[in-house]
Amino acid sequence: MGRREDGLLAQLRRPPGGRDARIMLAAQAVDRTGTGVWSAASVLYFTFVRHLDARQVGLLVGVAAVAGIAGSPLAGRLAERLSVRGLLIGSHLLRVGTMALLVLVHDFTALMGVVALTCLAERGAKTLEMLFATRVAGPRRGTYQALFRTVANAGTAVGAGLAAVGLAVGTADAYRALILANALSYLAAAVLVHRTTAAVGLPAAPAGAAPDSPGATGPWRDRGYLLFVLRDTALCLDDSLLSVGLPLWLIHRTTAPHALVPFFLILNTVMVVVLQLPVSRRTDGPRRAATAVGWYGVALFAACLALALATGGGPVRGSVALLLGAVLVTLAELVRSVTSWELAVSLAPDHGQASYLGVAGMSQAVQKSLGPLLLTGVVMTAGPLGWLALGAGVSGVGAVQRLGARRRLAALGRAGTVVGGSVVGSPAGAGSAVEPVRAVSGAGS
């Protein structure tokens, strides 16, 4: 574990998947740097340059979130017919165009359409990136996901720092320059993806498959998989907890200093960069991922308990409790970011896997839409007891998800699954994602 060849830099130089994976990680770092710029500047741009009121900005964010839900299953469906590489290049180029339109479009209705299309392409790109990794990195996709999370968080932090320069200038031209810088990041990502050599395609269900065979009817009629995705939505709440719950709880229900809010993101970024790879080693593979889901619930319950204890004391107690909550939420995120995708792959049948993974990708998009509403409209309204109820609920969902995942893994015969003390599945199980891939010639065909 402490060997030099297992370190972060060594893994980044020799990631699972070789040259293509290395190029993809570079593309994702560039992409997330631009996204960090946009995330830091978007609300202020709409408010001070486009002169939108709070209701209009909220509507833009809501429409974008709803549009994003469709991006993942749409990308998964297309990936069964077209090259993942070509689709990903198209998603990046689409966002280049929408960023340019943000500067040119003045009508609010048209602006909503542009923002919605941007979010649709963004969610589609994220799903396509992981579909690429699933095939190129093979059974070491967990390690690739950890490396991706590391470079993505570092890129986002760099982007936020760059945005701070433009925001300090504060002119309309400075805001437009930030938007165009984001567009250039997507263009650079598209160029990098074009340099990869794997035109990866994922097989759909065979035409002659029996109607009741796994994957023959698709994910929308697979009740077990849909239940997994539904539970996984609740197990993504760490995202809303960090970005919405912690800051608003600090401001409205504690006496902790407001200057503490940026430290939540800083702490999260540092922990992800330092700890994501070690955590991935301990949760790699379907059996370990299923077990770790239960620990996610425990970590999130502990975080909610810390938030509940942040009230009723002075600023020191509130600050310590909130920082502890941020640490625990990040620990939950470190587990979820690896286990969620690992189980999404391992619980899907061999055929139609791209469609299945597209549906699985909806969990994060749905959470981004409903999570903030749940926290602000229900949990925080109920006070400390609301946090305890949320923590207990998520912990219970984690326990059910763990049991359900282990049962489905056993039913599918995935390798290394333990049921009743016995190991089932073969080393070459389909869950390993090592079966031959269908290469589709050309970037977009």
GROMACS .gro file of C-alpha atoms in nm:
model
  445
    1MET     CA    1   0.000   0.000   0.000
    2GLY     CA    2   0.288   0.232   0.069
    3ARG     CA    3   0.488   0.125  -0.235
    4ARG     CA    4   0.594   0.402  -0.471
    5GLU     CA    5   0.444   0.224  -0.772
    6ASP     CA    6   0.102   0.228  -0.604
    7GLY     CA    7   0.109   0.604  -0.546
    8LEU     CA    8  -0.119   0.856  -0.713
    9LEU     CA    9   0.138   0.994  -0.958
   10ALA     CA   10   0.247   0.645  -1.061
   11GLN     CA   11  -0.115   0.542  -1.119
   12LEU     CA   12  -0.181   0.855  -1.324
   13ARG     CA   13   0.121   0.775  -1.543
   14ARG     CA   14   0.008   0.414  -1.587
   15PRO     CA   15  -0.371   0.410  -1.540
   16PRO     CA   16  -0.589   0.106  -1.614
   17GLY     CA   17  -0.649   0.119  -1.988
   18GLY     CA   18  -0.306   0.250  -2.086
   19ARG     CA   19  -0.266   0.534  -2.334
   20ASP     CA   20  -0.637   0.585  -2.402
   21ALA     CA   21  -0.716   0.603  -2.032
   22ARG     CA   22  -0.435   0.853  -1.979
   23ILE     CA   23  -0.569   1.076  -2.256
   24MET     CA   24  -0.922   1.049  -2.119
   25LEU     CA   25  -0.809   1.151  -1.771
   26ALA     CA   26  -0.638   1.456  -1.924
   27ALA     CA   27  -0.957   1.540  -2.114
   28GLN     CA   28  -1.163   1.509  -1.798
   29ALA     CA   29  -0.923   1.733  -1.606
   30VAL     CA   30  -0.955   2.002  -1.875
   31ASP     CA   31  -1.333   1.958  -1.890
   32ARG     CA   32  -1.375   1.990  -1.512
   33THR     CA   33  -1.148   2.295  -1.500
   34GLY     CA   34  -1.387   2.472  -1.735
   35THR     CA   35  -1.684   2.344  -1.537
   36GLY     CA   36  -1.527   2.486  -1.220
   37VAL     CA   37  -1.506   2.826  -1.390
   38TRP     CA   38  -1.871   2.808  -1.494
   39SER     CA   39  -1.999   2.680  -1.159
   40ALA     CA   40  -1.834   2.965  -0.974
   41ALA     CA   41  -1.950   3.237  -1.216
   42SER     CA   42  -2.287   3.126  -1.358
   43VAL     CA   43  -2.527   3.259  -1.093
   44LEU     CA   44  -2.343   3.591  -1.073
   45TYR     CA   45  -2.339   3.618  -1.454
   46PHE     CA   46  -2.713   3.565  -1.477
   47THR     CA   47  -2.773   3.812  -1.194
   48PHE     CA   48  -2.537   4.100  -1.272
   49VAL     CA   49  -2.484   4.075  -1.648
   50ARG     CA   50  -2.818   3.934  -1.768
   51HIS     CA   51  -3.010   4.113  -1.488
   52LEU     CA   52  -3.230   3.815  -1.398
   53ASP     CA   53  -3.412   3.812  -1.065
   54ALA     CA   54  -3.390   3.528  -0.812
   55ARG     CA   55  -3.707   3.362  -0.944
   56GLN     CA   56  -3.573   3.353  -1.299
   57VAL     CA   57  -3.235   3.219  -1.189
   58GLY     CA   58  -3.410   2.949  -0.985
   59LEU     CA   59  -3.621   2.856  -1.288
   60LEU     CA   60  -3.310   2.827  -1.504
   61VAL     CA   61  -3.143   2.598  -1.252
   62GLY     CA   62  -3.458   2.386  -1.217
   63VAL     CA   63  -3.510   2.347  -1.591
   64ALA     CA   64  -3.145   2.253  -1.637
   65ALA     CA   65  -3.168   1.989  -1.363
   66VAL     CA   66  -3.478   1.832  -1.517
   67ALA     CA   67  -3.317   1.829  -1.863
   68GLY     CA   68  -3.009   1.666  -1.715
   69ILE     CA   69  -3.214   1.367  -1.599
   70ALA     CA   70  -3.274   1.268  -1.962
   71GLY     CA   71  -2.908   1.303  -2.062
   72SER     CA   72  -2.784   0.983  -1.903
   73PRO     CA   73  -3.037   0.730  -2.042
   74LEU     CA   74  -3.027   0.900  -2.384
   75ALA     CA   75  -2.648   0.865  -2.394
   76GLY     CA   76  -2.670   0.501  -2.285
   77ARG     CA   77  -2.924   0.420  -2.554
   78LEU     CA   78  -2.719   0.586  -2.829
   79ALA     CA   79  -2.402   0.410  -2.709
   80GLU     CA   80  -2.552   0.075  -2.814
   81ARG     CA   81  -2.567   0.196  -3.173
   82LEU     CA   82  -2.282   0.445  -3.210
   83SER     CA   83  -1.923   0.488  -3.100
   84VAL     CA   84  -1.886   0.606  -2.741
   85ARG     CA   85  -1.581   0.804  -2.852
   86GLY     CA   86  -1.775   0.983  -3.126
   87LEU     CA   87  -2.072   1.053  -2.899
   88LEU     CA   88  -1.844   1.199  -2.632
   89ILE     CA   89  -1.675   1.427  -2.884
   90GLY     CA   90  -2.021   1.538  -2.998
   91SER     CA   91  -2.127   1.612  -2.639
   92HIS     CA   92  -1.821   1.831  -2.583
   93LEU     CA   93  -1.873   2.018  -2.911
   94LEU     CA   94  -2.242   2.069  -2.833
   95ARG     CA   95  -2.142   2.242  -2.510
   96VAL     CA   96  -1.895   2.460  -2.700
   97GLY     CA   97  -2.191   2.583  -2.904
   98THR     CA   98  -2.424   2.636  -2.607
   99MET     CA   99  -2.159   2.833  -2.417
  100ALA     CA  100  -2.122   3.065  -2.718
  101LEU     CA  101  -2.500   3.104  -2.736
  102LEU     CA  102  -2.513   3.206  -2.369
  103VAL     CA  103  -2.323   3.520  -2.463
  104LEU     CA  104  -2.538   3.592  -2.769
  105VAL     CA  105  -2.894   3.497  -2.664
  106HIS     CA  106  -3.101   3.763  -2.487
  107ASP     CA  107  -3.454   3.621  -2.481
  108PHE     CA  108  -3.524   3.445  -2.148
  109THR     CA  109  -3.715   3.155  -2.305
  110ALA     CA  110  -3.432   3.093  -2.550
  111LEU     CA  111  -3.186   3.120  -2.262
  112MET     CA  112  -3.373   2.843  -2.077
  113GLY     CA  113  -3.344   2.623  -2.383
  114VAL     CA  114  -2.969   2.685  -2.411
  115VAL     CA  115  -2.910   2.611  -2.041
  116ALA     CA  116  -3.124   2.296  -2.061
  117LEU     CA  117  -2.931   2.172  -2.365
  118THR     CA  118  -2.603   2.242  -2.186
  119CYS     CA  119  -2.706   2.032  -1.887
  120LEU     CA  120  -2.841   1.754  -2.112
  121ALA     CA  121  -2.504   1.734  -2.289
  122GLU     CA  122  -2.315   1.752  -1.959
  123ARG     CA  123  -2.500   1.458  -1.804
  124GLY     CA  124  -2.468   1.262  -2.127
  125ALA     CA  125  -2.093   1.329  -2.136
  126LYS     CA  126  -2.048   1.204  -1.780
  127THR     CA  127  -2.225   0.879  -1.861
  128LEU     CA  128  -2.025   0.834  -2.181
  129GLU     CA  129  -1.701   0.891  -1.991
  130MET     CA  130  -1.783   0.610  -1.753
  131LEU     CA  131  -1.902   0.381  -2.033
  132PHE     CA  132  -1.563   0.439  -2.195
  133ALA     CA  133  -1.387   0.358  -1.868
  134THR     CA  134  -1.598   0.046  -1.810
  135ARG     CA  135  -1.470  -0.107  -2.133
  136VAL     CA  136  -1.118   0.037  -2.158
  137ALA     CA  137  -1.021  -0.011  -1.791
  138GLY     CA  138  -1.197  -0.350  -1.766
  139PRO     CA  139  -1.196  -0.513  -1.423
  140ARG     CA  140  -0.984  -0.227  -1.284
  141ARG     CA  141  -1.260   0.027  -1.350
  142GLY     CA  142  -1.274   0.106  -0.976
  143THR     CA  143  -0.915   0.229  -0.982
  144TYR     CA  144  -0.987   0.434  -1.294
  145GLN     CA  145  -1.293   0.587  -1.127
  146ALA     CA  146  -1.078   0.686  -0.829
  147LEU     CA  147  -0.822   0.850  -1.057
  148PHE     CA  148  -1.101   1.026  -1.244
  149ARG     CA  149  -1.246   1.162  -0.920
  150THR     CA  150  -0.904   1.287  -0.818
  151VAL     CA  151  -0.830   1.476  -1.140
  152ALA     CA  152  -1.190   1.602  -1.163
  153ASN     CA  153  -1.181   1.757  -0.817
  154ALA     CA  154  -0.840   1.907  -0.878
  155GLY     CA  155  -0.962   2.051  -1.209
  156THR     CA  156  -1.275   2.196  -1.050
  157ALA     CA  157  -1.066   2.363  -0.779
  158VAL     CA  158  -0.833   2.514  -1.039
  159GLY     CA  159  -1.134   2.637  -1.237
  160ALA     CA  160  -1.287   2.800  -0.932
  161GLY     CA  161  -0.956   2.974  -0.866
  162LEU     CA  162  -0.944   3.104  -1.222
  163ALA     CA  163  -1.303   3.225  -1.190
  164ALA     CA  164  -1.210   3.419  -0.879
  165VAL     CA  165  -0.979   3.636  -1.091
  166GLY     CA  166  -1.259   3.724  -1.333
  167LEU     CA  167  -1.507   3.780  -1.053
  168ALA     CA  168  -1.263   4.018  -0.885
  169VAL     CA  169  -1.257   4.227  -1.204
  170GLY     CA  170  -1.636   4.216  -1.206
  171THR     CA  171  -1.705   4.369  -1.548
  172ALA     CA  172  -1.948   4.226  -1.804
  173ASP     CA  173  -1.657   4.151  -2.038
  174ALA     CA  174  -1.479   3.963  -1.760
  175TYR     CA  175  -1.785   3.742  -1.707
  176ARG     CA  176  -1.811   3.678  -2.081
  177ALA     CA  177  -1.443   3.588  -2.090
  178LEU     CA  178  -1.505   3.324  -1.821
  179ILE     CA  179  -1.786   3.172  -2.027
  180LEU     CA  180  -1.571   3.158  -2.337
  181ALA     CA  181  -1.287   3.005  -2.134
  182ASN     CA  182  -1.530   2.729  -2.034
  183ALA     CA  183  -1.619   2.679  -2.402
  184LEU     CA  184  -1.250   2.647  -2.488
  185SER     CA  185  -1.209   2.381  -2.219
  186TYR     CA  186  -1.480   2.171  -2.386
  187LEU     CA  187  -1.312   2.220  -2.724
  188ALA     CA  188  -0.978   2.107  -2.580
  189ALA     CA  189  -1.147   1.804  -2.422
  190ALA     CA  190  -1.300   1.710  -2.759
  191VAL     CA  191  -0.958   1.732  -2.927
  192LEU     CA  192  -0.806   1.507  -2.660
  193VAL     CA  193  -1.085   1.249  -2.690
  194HIS     CA  194  -1.032   1.249  -3.067
  195ARG     CA  195  -0.672   1.138  -3.003
  196THR     CA  196  -0.787   0.813  -2.840
  197THR     CA  197  -0.784   0.504  -3.058
  198ALA     CA  198  -1.069   0.303  -2.903
  199ALA     CA  199  -1.400   0.356  -3.082
  200VAL     CA  200  -1.583   0.167  -2.811
  201GLY     CA  201  -1.927   0.022  -2.873
  202LEU     CA  202  -2.142  -0.165  -2.623
  203PRO     CA  203  -2.362  -0.455  -2.734
  204ALA     CA  204  -2.738  -0.431  -2.727
  205ALA     CA  205  -2.964  -0.728  -2.654
  206PRO     CA  206  -2.944  -0.982  -2.938
  207ALA     CA  207  -3.237  -0.981  -3.177
  208GLY     CA  208  -3.318  -1.344  -3.106
  209ALA     CA  209  -3.309  -1.319  -2.727
  210ALA     CA  210  -3.597  -1.470  -2.535
  211PRO     CA  211  -3.833  -1.206  -2.390
  212ASP     CA  212  -3.763  -1.320  -2.035
  213SER     CA  213  -3.381  -1.341  -2.069
  214PRO     CA  214  -3.172  -1.084  -1.874
  215GLY     CA  215  -3.147  -0.757  -2.065
  216ALA     CA  216  -3.381  -0.870  -2.343
  217THR     CA  217  -3.658  -0.633  -2.240
  218GLY     CA  218  -3.424  -0.352  -2.133
  219PRO     CA  219  -3.371  -0.175  -1.801
  220TRP     CA  220  -3.712  -0.007  -1.789
  221ARG     CA  221  -3.883  -0.344  -1.741
  222ASP     CA  222  -3.619  -0.488  -1.507
  223ARG     CA  223  -3.782  -0.432  -1.169
  224GLY     CA  224  -3.477  -0.540  -0.969
  225TYR     CA  225  -3.246  -0.299  -1.147
  226LEU     CA  226  -3.492  -0.011  -1.124
  227LEU     CA  227  -3.517  -0.067  -0.748
  228PHE     CA  228  -3.138  -0.053  -0.730
  229VAL     CA  229  -3.138   0.282  -0.917
  230LEU     CA  230  -3.416   0.419  -0.695
  231ARG     CA  231  -3.224   0.331  -0.378
  232ASP     CA  232  -2.903   0.464  -0.532
  233THR     CA  233  -3.073   0.802  -0.574
  234ALA     CA  234  -3.114   0.827  -0.196
  235LEU     CA  235  -2.753   0.714  -0.157
  236CYS     CA  236  -2.629   1.018  -0.353
  237LEU     CA  237  -2.756   1.272  -0.099
  238ASP     CA  238  -2.404   1.353   0.015
  239ASP     CA  239  -2.383   1.590  -0.284
  240SER     CA  240  -2.676   1.807  -0.172
  241LEU     CA  241  -2.568   1.781   0.189
  242LEU     CA  242  -2.230   1.933   0.111
  243SER     CA  243  -2.340   2.201  -0.136
  244VAL     CA  244  -2.675   2.301   0.017
  245GLY     CA  245  -2.733   2.149   0.361
  246LEU     CA  246  -2.410   2.245   0.536
  247PRO     CA  247  -2.394   2.611   0.419
  248LEU     CA  248  -2.763   2.687   0.482
  249TRP     CA  249  -2.765   2.513   0.821
  250LEU     CA  250  -2.459   2.714   0.924
  251ILE     CA  251  -2.614   3.042   0.818
  252HIS     CA  252  -2.965   2.997   0.956
  253ARG     CA  253  -2.937   2.766   1.256
  254THR     CA  254  -2.591   2.805   1.410
  255THR     CA  255  -2.366   3.084   1.538
  256ALA     CA  256  -2.062   2.958   1.348
  257PRO     CA  257  -1.887   3.227   1.139
  258HIS     CA  258  -2.005   3.253   0.778
  259ALA     CA  259  -1.643   3.259   0.663
  260LEU     CA  260  -1.636   2.885   0.740
  261VAL     CA  261  -1.850   2.803   0.434
  262PRO     CA  262  -1.567   2.798   0.174
  263PHE     CA  263  -1.370   2.559   0.395
  264PHE     CA  264  -1.633   2.289   0.339
  265LEU     CA  265  -1.543   2.277  -0.031
  266ILE     CA  266  -1.169   2.311   0.036
  267LEU     CA  267  -1.179   2.026   0.287
  268ASN     CA  268  -1.382   1.813   0.047
  269THR     CA  269  -1.141   1.875  -0.242
  270VAL     CA  270  -0.830   1.796  -0.041
  271MET     CA  271  -0.979   1.477   0.104
  272VAL     CA  272  -1.089   1.352  -0.239
  273VAL     CA  273  -0.747   1.417  -0.394
  274VAL     CA  274  -0.563   1.247  -0.106
  275LEU     CA  275  -0.798   0.963  -0.011
  276GLN     CA  276  -0.998   0.860  -0.318
  277LEU     CA  277  -0.741   0.611  -0.447
  278PRO     CA  278  -0.684   0.438  -0.109
  279VAL     CA  279  -1.059   0.412  -0.052
  280SER     CA  280  -1.109   0.263  -0.398
  281ARG     CA  281  -0.860  -0.015  -0.317
  282ARG     CA  282  -1.076  -0.120  -0.022
  283THR     CA  283  -1.405  -0.112  -0.213
  284ASP     CA  284  -1.293  -0.255  -0.547
  285GLY     CA  285  -1.499  -0.536  -0.700
  286PRO     CA  286  -1.872  -0.615  -0.674
  287ARG     CA  287  -1.860  -0.799  -0.340
  288ARG     CA  288  -1.663  -0.526  -0.163
  289ALA     CA  289  -1.877  -0.256  -0.324
  290ALA     CA  290  -2.197  -0.419  -0.199
  291THR     CA  291  -2.052  -0.437   0.153
  292ALA     CA  292  -1.932  -0.075   0.144
  293VAL     CA  293  -2.281   0.053   0.062
  294GLY     CA  294  -2.378  -0.017   0.422
  295TRP     CA  295  -2.085   0.190   0.547
  296TYR     CA  296  -2.204   0.480   0.332
  297GLY     CA  297  -2.527   0.487   0.533
  298VAL     CA  298  -2.335   0.478   0.861
  299ALA     CA  299  -2.110   0.768   0.756
  300LEU     CA  300  -2.403   0.980   0.640
  301PHE     CA  301  -2.595   0.911   0.962
  302ALA     CA  302  -2.291   1.026   1.162
  303ALA     CA  303  -2.273   1.342   0.948
  304CYS     CA  304  -2.640   1.417   1.010
  305LEU     CA  305  -2.584   1.364   1.383
  306ALA     CA  306  -2.299   1.618   1.373
  307LEU     CA  307  -2.527   1.873   1.204
  308ALA     CA  308  -2.796   1.817   1.465
  309LEU     CA  309  -2.541   1.880   1.741
  310ALA     CA  310  -2.419   2.202   1.574
  311THR     CA  311  -2.716   2.396   1.711
  312GLY     CA  312  -2.770   2.517   2.066
  313GLY     CA  313  -2.407   2.600   2.144
  314GLY     CA  314  -2.160   2.875   2.076
  315PRO     CA  315  -1.963   2.943   1.758
  316VAL     CA  316  -1.681   2.707   1.857
  317ARG     CA  317  -1.910   2.410   1.911
  318GLY     CA  318  -2.100   2.489   1.594
  319SER     CA  319  -1.782   2.523   1.388
  320VAL     CA  320  -1.633   2.198   1.515
  321ALA     CA  321  -1.958   2.006   1.458
  322LEU     CA  322  -2.001   2.145   1.106
  323LEU     CA  323  -1.640   2.071   1.006
  324LEU     CA  324  -1.680   1.718   1.143
  325GLY     CA  325  -1.999   1.690   0.939
  326ALA     CA  326  -1.811   1.799   0.627
  327VAL     CA  327  -1.543   1.533   0.690
  328LEU     CA  328  -1.806   1.260   0.738
  329VAL     CA  329  -2.003   1.367   0.429
  330THR     CA  330  -1.683   1.353   0.225
  331LEU     CA  331  -1.603   1.005   0.359
  332ALA     CA  332  -1.949   0.895   0.246
  333GLU     CA  333  -1.885   1.055  -0.094
  334LEU     CA  334  -1.552   0.873  -0.129
  335VAL     CA  335  -1.730   0.540  -0.083
  336ARG     CA  336  -2.031   0.624  -0.300
  337SER     CA  337  -1.831   0.754  -0.595
  338VAL     CA  338  -1.671   0.411  -0.643
  339THR     CA  339  -1.939   0.169  -0.524
  340SER     CA  340  -2.232   0.326  -0.710
  341TRP     CA  341  -2.076   0.277  -1.054
  342GLU     CA  342  -1.923  -0.060  -0.968
  343LEU     CA  343  -2.263  -0.197  -0.869
  344ALA     CA  344  -2.434  -0.032  -1.166
  345VAL     CA  345  -2.200  -0.228  -1.394
  346SER     CA  346  -2.200  -0.552  -1.197
  347LEU     CA  347  -2.579  -0.568  -1.156
  348ALA     CA  348  -2.646  -0.511  -1.526
  349PRO     CA  349  -2.676  -0.811  -1.762
  350ASP     CA  350  -2.419  -0.862  -2.036
  351HIS     CA  351  -2.636  -0.743  -2.325
  352GLY     CA  352  -2.791  -0.399  -2.329
  353GLN     CA  353  -2.535  -0.287  -2.073
  354ALA     CA  354  -2.507   0.066  -2.212
  355SER     CA  355  -2.883   0.124  -2.171
  356TYR     CA  356  -2.867  -0.015  -1.818
  357LEU     CA  357  -2.579   0.212  -1.723
  358GLY     CA  358  -2.757   0.508  -1.879
  359VAL     CA  359  -3.056   0.444  -1.653
  360ALA     CA  360  -2.826   0.403  -1.354
  361GLY     CA  361  -2.673   0.742  -1.431
  362MET     CA  362  -3.010   0.904  -1.368
  363SER     CA  363  -2.972   0.859  -0.992
  364GLN     CA  364  -2.733   1.151  -0.952
  365ALA     CA  365  -2.933   1.377  -1.184
  366VAL     CA  366  -3.259   1.305  -0.998
  367GLN     CA  367  -3.085   1.366  -0.666
  368LYS     CA  368  -2.954   1.701  -0.787
  369SER     CA  369  -3.314   1.800  -0.870
  370LEU     CA  370  -3.492   1.669  -0.561
  371GLY     CA  371  -3.216   1.663  -0.297
  372PRO     CA  372  -3.202   2.039  -0.231
  373LEU     CA  373  -3.583   2.053  -0.209
  374LEU     CA  374  -3.585   1.767   0.042
  375LEU     CA  375  -3.322   1.934   0.259
  376THR     CA  376  -3.466   2.287   0.254
  377GLY     CA  377  -3.836   2.201   0.249
  378VAL     CA  378  -3.848   1.907   0.490
  379VAL     CA  379  -3.529   1.828   0.679
  380MET     CA  380  -3.420   2.177   0.781
  381THR     CA  381  -3.778   2.280   0.857
  382ALA     CA  382  -3.797   1.996   1.111
  383GLY     CA  383  -3.478   2.112   1.283
  384PRO     CA  384  -3.224   1.874   1.445
  385LEU     CA  385  -3.477   1.592   1.449
  386GLY     CA  386  -3.505   1.627   1.073
  387TRP     CA  387  -3.134   1.554   1.034
  388LEU     CA  388  -3.158   1.251   1.261
  389ALA     CA  389  -3.455   1.119   1.062
  390LEU     CA  390  -3.270   1.174   0.734
  391GLY     CA  391  -2.959   0.997   0.861
  392ALA     CA  392  -3.159   0.702   0.989
  393GLY     CA  393  -3.351   0.678   0.662
  394VAL     CA  394  -3.042   0.682   0.443
  395SER     CA  395  -2.871   0.431   0.670
  396GLY     CA  396  -3.171   0.200   0.633
  397VAL     CA  397  -3.168   0.239   0.255
  398GLY     CA  398  -2.798   0.153   0.256
  399ALA     CA  399  -2.865  -0.168   0.447
  400VAL     CA  400  -3.143  -0.267   0.203
  401GLN     CA  401  -2.923  -0.179  -0.096
  402ARG     CA  402  -2.644  -0.396   0.040
  403LEU     CA  403  -2.872  -0.696   0.081
  404GLY     CA  404  -3.043  -0.645  -0.256
  405ALA     CA  405  -2.712  -0.604  -0.439
  406ARG     CA  406  -2.562  -0.919  -0.290
  407ARG     CA  407  -2.871  -1.120  -0.382
  408ARG     CA  408  -2.874  -0.994  -0.741
  409LEU     CA  409  -2.501  -1.053  -0.777
  410ALA     CA  410  -2.554  -1.411  -0.663
  411ALA     CA  411  -2.848  -1.456  -0.902
  412LEU     CA  412  -2.637  -1.327  -1.192
  413GLY     CA  413  -2.344  -1.547  -1.090
  414ARG     CA  414  -2.103  -1.255  -1.062
  415ALA     CA  415  -1.754  -1.347  -0.949
  416GLY     CA  416  -1.663  -1.336  -0.582
  417THR     CA  417  -2.014  -1.287  -0.444
  418VAL     CA  418  -2.060  -1.434  -0.098
  419VAL     CA  419  -2.398  -1.575  -0.004
  420GLY     CA  420  -2.448  -1.781   0.308
  421GLY     CA  421  -2.071  -1.822   0.354
  422SER     CA  422  -2.016  -1.961   0.004
  423VAL     CA  423  -1.851  -1.788  -0.290
  424VAL     CA  424  -2.043  -1.802  -0.616
  425GLY     CA  425  -1.951  -1.700  -0.969
  426SER     CA  426  -1.647  -1.763  -1.178
  427PRO     CA  427  -1.338  -1.547  -1.219
  428ALA     CA  428  -1.442  -1.463  -1.572
  429GLY     CA  429  -1.792  -1.355  -1.476
  430ALA     CA  430  -1.959  -1.097  -1.692
  431GLY     CA  431  -1.945  -0.849  -1.408
  432SER     CA  432  -1.575  -0.820  -1.465
  433ALA     CA  433  -1.637  -0.636  -1.791
  434VAL     CA  434  -1.359  -0.828  -1.962
  435GLU     CA  435  -1.563  -0.976  -2.244
  436PRO     CA  436  -1.466  -0.867  -2.597
  437VAL     CA  437  -1.599  -0.528  -2.701
  438ARG     CA  438  -1.751  -0.439  -3.032
  439ALA     CA  439  -1.537  -0.175  -3.199
  440VAL     CA  440  -1.732   0.057  -3.422
  441SER     CA  441  -1.522   0.214  -3.692
  442GLY     CA  442  -1.525   0.588  -3.720
  443ALA     CA  443  -1.578   0.850  -3.452
  444GLY     CA  444  -1.947   0.887  -3.496
  445SER     CA  445  -2.076   0.576  -3.667
   0.00000   0.00000   0.00000
